[in-house]
Coordinates of C-alpha atoms in Angstrom, one line a residue:
M164 CA 28.4 38.7 34.5
A165 CA 25.3 37.1 36.1
L166 CA 23.3 34.9 33.7
R167 CA 19.9 36.5 33.6
S168 CA 19.2 37.0 29.8
V169 CA 19.5 34.6 26.9
A170 CA 19.3 35.2 23.2
V171 CA 19.0 32.2 20.8
V172 CA 20.0 33.1 17.2
L173 CA 18.2 30.9 14.7
Q174 CA 19.5 30.3 11.2
D175 CA 17.4 28.8 8.5
P176 CA 16.9 25.9 8.5
V177 CA 16.6 25.3 12.2
A178 CA 17.5 22.0 13.9
L179 CA 14.5 21.6 16.2
F180 CA 16.0 19.4 18.9
E181 CA 19.0 21.6 19.5
F182 CA 16.8 24.7 19.6
G183 CA 14.5 22.8 21.9
V184 CA 17.4 22.1 24.3
L185 CA 18.0 25.8 24.7
S186 CA 14.3 26.5 25.1
E187 CA 13.9 23.8 27.7
V188 CA 16.8 24.9 29.9
F189 CA 16.4 28.7 29.6
G190 CA 13.0 29.4 28.2
M191 CA 10.7 27.5 30.6
D192 CA 9.4 29.4 33.6
R193 CA 10.4 27.3 36.7
T194 CA 10.3 30.0 39.3
D195 CA 7.8 27.9 41.2
D196 CA 10.6 25.5 41.7
G197 CA 13.2 28.0 42.9
V198 CA 14.8 28.6 39.5
P199 CA 15.5 32.2 38.7
P200 CA 13.7 33.6 35.6
F201 CA 15.6 34.1 32.4
D202 CA 14.8 36.8 29.9
F203 CA 14.6 34.4 26.9
R204 CA 14.7 35.9 23.4
V205 CA 14.4 34.0 20.1
C206 CA 16.2 36.0 17.4
A207 CA 16.8 35.9 13.7
E208 CA 17.9 38.3 10.9
D209 CA 14.4 38.6 9.6
P210 CA 12.0 38.4 12.6
G211 CA 8.5 37.5 11.9
T212 CA 9.4 35.5 8.8
P213 CA 8.8 31.7 9.2
L214 CA 12.0 29.6 9.2
T215 CA 12.0 26.0 7.9
T216 CA 13.1 23.2 10.2
D217 CA 14.4 19.6 9.9
A218 CA 11.0 18.3 11.1
G219 CA 8.5 19.6 8.5
V220 CA 7.2 22.5 10.5
S221 CA 8.3 26.1 10.7
V222 CA 9.3 28.5 13.5
T223 CA 9.2 32.2 13.7
A224 CA 11.6 34.4 15.7
S225 CA 10.0 37.3 17.5
H226 CA 13.2 39.4 17.8
G227 CA 15.8 40.7 15.4
L228 CA 19.5 40.4 15.9
E229 CA 19.5 43.8 17.7
A230 CA 18.0 42.0 20.7
T231 CA 21.2 40.2 21.3
A232 CA 23.1 43.4 22.1
D233 CA 22.7 43.4 25.9
V234 CA 22.1 39.7 26.8
D235 CA 24.3 37.6 29.1
L236 CA 24.3 34.6 26.8
V237 CA 24.1 34.3 23.0
A238 CA 23.3 30.7 22.0
I239 CA 23.7 29.2 18.5
P240 CA 21.9 25.9 17.9
A241 CA 22.7 23.6 15.0
S242 CA 21.8 24.4 11.5
P243 CA 23.1 23.5 8.0
T244 CA 23.6 27.2 7.6
A245 CA 25.9 27.2 10.7
Y246 CA 28.8 26.3 8.4
T247 CA 28.4 29.5 6.3
P248 CA 26.8 32.1 8.6
S249 CA 26.0 35.6 7.5
E250 CA 28.3 38.4 8.4
A251 CA 25.5 39.8 10.6
V252 CA 25.3 36.6 12.7
K253 CA 29.1 36.4 12.9
Q254 CA 29.2 40.0 14.2
V255 CA 26.6 39.1 16.9
V256 CA 29.0 36.4 18.1
R257 CA 32.0 38.7 18.1
D258 CA 30.2 41.5 19.9
A259 CA 29.0 39.1 22.6
V260 CA 32.6 37.8 23.3
D261 CA 34.0 41.4 23.1
R262 CA 31.7 42.6 25.9
G263 CA 32.3 39.6 28.1
A264 CA 29.0 37.8 27.5
H265 CA 28.8 34.0 27.3
V266 CA 28.5 32.4 23.9
L267 CA 27.3 28.8 23.7
S268 CA 26.9 26.5 20.6
V269 CA 25.1 23.2 20.3
C270 CA 26.4 20.7 17.8
S271 CA 27.2 22.2 14.4
G272 CA 26.6 25.7 15.9
A273 CA 30.3 25.6 16.7
F274 CA 31.1 26.3 13.0
T275 CA 29.3 29.6 13.3
L276 CA 31.5 30.5 16.3
A277 CA 34.6 29.4 14.4
A278 CA 33.6 31.4 11.3
A279 CA 33.3 34.4 13.6
G280 CA 36.9 33.9 14.8
V281 CA 36.1 33.4 18.5
L282 CA 37.4 29.8 18.6
D283 CA 40.9 30.7 17.6
G284 CA 43.2 29.5 20.3
R285 CA 40.3 28.1 22.3
E286 CA 39.6 24.6 23.4
C287 CA 36.3 23.6 21.6
T288 CA 34.3 20.6 20.3
T289 CA 31.4 19.7 18.1
H290 CA 29.6 16.5 17.1
W291 CA 32.1 13.7 16.7
M292 CA 31.2 13.3 13.1
H293 CA 32.3 16.8 12.3
T294 CA 35.3 17.4 14.6
D295 CA 37.8 16.5 11.8
R296 CA 36.2 19.1 9.5
L297 CA 36.2 21.7 12.2
A298 CA 39.9 21.2 12.9
A299 CA 40.7 21.2 9.2
D300 CA 38.6 24.3 8.3
Y301 CA 39.8 26.2 11.4
P302 CA 43.3 25.1 12.3
L303 CA 43.7 27.8 15.0
A304 CA 40.8 26.3 17.0
R305 CA 42.0 23.6 19.5
V306 CA 39.4 21.0 18.7
N307 CA 38.9 18.2 21.3
P308 CA 36.9 15.4 19.9
D309 CA 36.6 13.4 23.1
V310 CA 34.5 15.6 25.3
L311 CA 30.8 16.3 25.7
Y312 CA 31.5 20.0 25.8
A313 CA 34.3 22.5 26.2
H314 CA 34.3 25.7 28.2
D315 CA 37.1 28.1 27.5
G316 CA 36.8 31.6 28.8
S317 CA 33.3 32.8 28.0
V318 CA 32.8 30.4 25.1
I319 CA 31.1 27.0 25.5
T320 CA 30.9 24.5 22.6
S321 CA 29.0 21.2 22.9
A322 CA 29.1 18.0 21.0
G323 CA 26.0 16.6 19.2
T324 CA 22.4 16.7 20.2
A325 CA 21.9 15.8 23.9
A326 CA 25.4 17.0 24.8
G327 CA 23.9 20.4 24.5
I328 CA 21.8 19.7 27.7
D329 CA 25.0 18.9 29.6
A330 CA 26.6 22.2 28.4
C331 CA 23.6 24.3 29.3
L332 CA 23.3 22.7 32.8
H333 CA 27.1 23.2 33.2
L334 CA 26.7 26.9 32.6
V335 CA 23.7 27.1 34.9
R336 CA 25.7 25.4 37.6
S337 CA 28.6 27.7 37.1
E338 CA 26.5 30.8 37.3
H339 CA 23.7 29.9 39.7
G340 CA 25.1 26.9 41.7
G341 CA 24.3 23.2 41.9
A342 CA 20.9 23.5 43.5
V343 CA 19.5 25.4 40.6
A344 CA 21.1 23.2 38.0
N345 CA 19.7 20.1 39.8
R346 CA 16.2 21.5 39.9
I347 CA 16.2 22.1 36.2
A348 CA 17.7 18.6 35.6
R349 CA 15.1 17.0 37.8
R350 CA 12.3 18.7 35.8
M351 CA 13.9 17.6 32.6
V352 CA 14.4 14.1 33.9
V353 CA 18.1 14.1 33.1
S354 CA 21.3 13.6 35.1
P355 CA 22.7 16.8 36.5
H356 CA 26.1 15.2 37.2
R357 CA 29.1 16.0 35.0
D358 CA 32.7 15.3 35.7
G359 CA 34.6 18.5 35.3
G360 CA 38.1 20.1 35.1
Q361 CA 37.7 23.7 35.9
R362 CA 41.4 24.4 35.4
Q363 CA 41.1 24.0 31.7
F364 CA 37.3 24.5 31.8
I365 CA 36.9 21.2 30.0
D366 CA 34.4 18.5 31.2
R367 CA 34.9 14.9 30.3
P368 CA 32.1 12.6 29.2
V369 CA 29.5 11.9 31.8
P370 CA 30.3 8.6 33.5
V371 CA 26.7 7.2 33.7
T372 CA 25.0 4.2 32.1
E373 CA 21.5 3.1 31.5
A374 CA 22.6 -0.5 31.0
D375 CA 20.5 -3.0 33.0
S376 CA 23.7 -5.0 34.0
L377 CA 25.3 -2.2 35.9
G378 CA 22.5 0.3 36.6
P379 CA 21.5 -1.1 40.0
V380 CA 25.2 -1.4 41.1
L381 CA 25.9 2.2 40.1
Q382 CA 22.8 3.4 42.0
W383 CA 23.9 1.4 45.1
M384 CA 27.4 3.0 44.9
L385 CA 25.9 6.5 44.7
E386 CA 23.8 5.7 47.8
H387 CA 26.8 4.4 49.7
L388 CA 29.6 6.8 48.7
D389 CA 30.8 6.9 52.3
E390 CA 31.7 3.2 52.2
A391 CA 34.8 1.6 50.7
H392 CA 34.4 -0.1 47.3
T393 CA 36.5 -2.8 45.9
V394 CA 36.2 -4.4 42.4
S395 CA 35.8 -7.8 44.0
A396 CA 32.9 -6.7 46.3
L397 CA 31.2 -4.8 43.5
A398 CA 31.6 -7.8 41.1
R399 CA 29.9 -10.0 43.7
R400 CA 27.0 -7.5 43.9
A401 CA 26.7 -7.6 40.1
A402 CA 27.0 -11.4 40.1
M403 CA 30.0 -11.3 37.8
S404 CA 33.7 -12.3 38.1
S405 CA 36.0 -9.5 39.0
R406 CA 37.6 -9.5 35.5
T407 CA 34.3 -9.4 33.7
F408 CA 33.0 -6.7 36.0
A409 CA 36.0 -4.5 35.5
R410 CA 35.9 -4.9 31.7
R411 CA 32.2 -4.3 31.5
F412 CA 32.4 -1.3 33.8
V413 CA 34.9 0.5 31.5
A414 CA 32.9 -0.5 28.4
E415 CA 29.6 0.9 29.8
T416 CA 30.8 4.0 31.7
G417 CA 34.0 5.0 29.9
T418 CA 36.1 4.9 33.1
T419 CA 37.3 2.5 35.8
P420 CA 35.3 1.8 39.0
H421 CA 37.9 3.7 41.1
Q422 CA 37.8 6.8 38.9
W423 CA 34.0 6.6 38.7
V424 CA 33.5 6.6 42.4
T425 CA 36.1 9.3 42.9
D426 CA 34.3 11.5 40.4
Q427 CA 31.0 10.9 42.1
R428 CA 32.5 11.7 45.5
V429 CA 33.9 15.0 44.2
L430 CA 30.5 15.9 42.6
R431 CA 28.7 15.2 45.9
A432 CA 31.3 17.2 47.7
R433 CA 30.6 20.1 45.4
E434 CA 26.9 20.0 46.2
L435 CA 27.6 19.9 50.0
L436 CA 30.0 22.8 49.7
E437 CA 27.5 24.9 47.8
E438 CA 24.4 24.0 49.9
T439 CA 25.5 23.3 53.5
D440 CA 27.6 24.7 56.3
L441 CA 29.3 21.3 56.9
S442 CA 33.0 21.5 57.6
I443 CA 35.5 20.2 55.1
E444 CA 36.3 17.3 57.4
Q445 CA 32.6 16.4 57.7
I446 CA 32.1 16.5 54.0
A447 CA 35.2 14.3 53.4
G448 CA 33.7 11.7 55.7
D449 CA 30.2 11.9 54.2
V450 CA 31.4 11.4 50.6
G451 CA 33.8 8.7 51.4
F452 CA 37.2 10.3 51.2
G453 CA 37.8 9.8 54.9
S454 CA 40.0 12.9 55.5
A455 CA 40.1 16.5 54.6
A456 CA 43.6 16.1 53.0
L457 CA 42.3 13.4 50.7
L458 CA 39.3 15.4 49.7
R459 CA 41.5 18.4 49.0
H460 CA 43.8 16.3 46.8
H461 CA 41.0 14.8 44.6
F462 CA 38.9 18.0 44.6
S463 CA 41.8 20.1 43.4
Q464 CA 42.7 17.5 40.7
C465 CA 39.1 17.6 39.3
T466 CA 38.3 21.3 39.7
G467 CA 41.6 23.2 39.9
L468 CA 40.3 24.7 43.1
T469 CA 40.5 23.9 46.8
P470 CA 37.3 23.0 48.6
T471 CA 37.5 26.3 50.5
V472 CA 38.0 28.4 47.4
F473 CA 35.2 26.6 45.6
R474 CA 32.8 27.2 48.5
T475 CA 33.6 30.9 48.5
R476 CA 33.0 31.2 44.7
H477 CA 30.0 28.9 44.3
R478 CA 28.1 28.9 47.6
S479 CA 24.4 29.1 46.9
P480 CA 22.8 32.3 48.4
A481 CA 20.7 31.8 51.6

């Protein structure tokens, strides 16, 4: 099912930031930048009635729940009411999953999905403060507290707040390719890069940092992926000892230098497979793997797909 239409279901009170994430990714017209248009609908049980928010203002949905019946994505942002959704909202979620549409929650919106029964047996997540509660209240859900978002079948759940951006961009990338996701990310001034595991459809936390100490080194590594990188050489560039550099790298990125550069090479290979006609051997050299065999090994480990199969499935249209 191509992602062309999106319905956001608001529950009173509305968490403005989480609603804003969905609006920013799917509700903004960016056709001038090559982003396909989305039919974006804001829905509630009582359309036209102002809903309170967590920011002292109100919002009004223009569509009722019936407008969710034919969309490609039903999105549930956070709300205190998400823990105890109405039967009508739960039915919207069930109906969407039953017809094969995508369902995406941001932060505590996962509790609405769980209450609807669609997280039973699925890998899922929510804000780290609430993962224990989600697991306790819904023991059939396979709660993973250590990821920014989980994608299992047609259901995507994100962790707190800004992790919703990563989940939305992941879905755009899956449905429309890396070029479109990158354009949206550039306009939002956020990173489009996410380390993924398509086999389980679970993506690990984004290995990026804004820290002054490593920011310039990470940027240099991204610009020189085709070169060999050792901890000692990178430590010299960062003006640190190798031991201090390795320790700080893990603390600030959540992963080792070797794994970080491997992940970035795979991400760059994904972009080249989607957007160019370069051969697998050429791409392997350009991203620093050196050989097609090594690229296939790491690419398959990260995505569950060979580069050739990935290109067939995700190649951006000409």
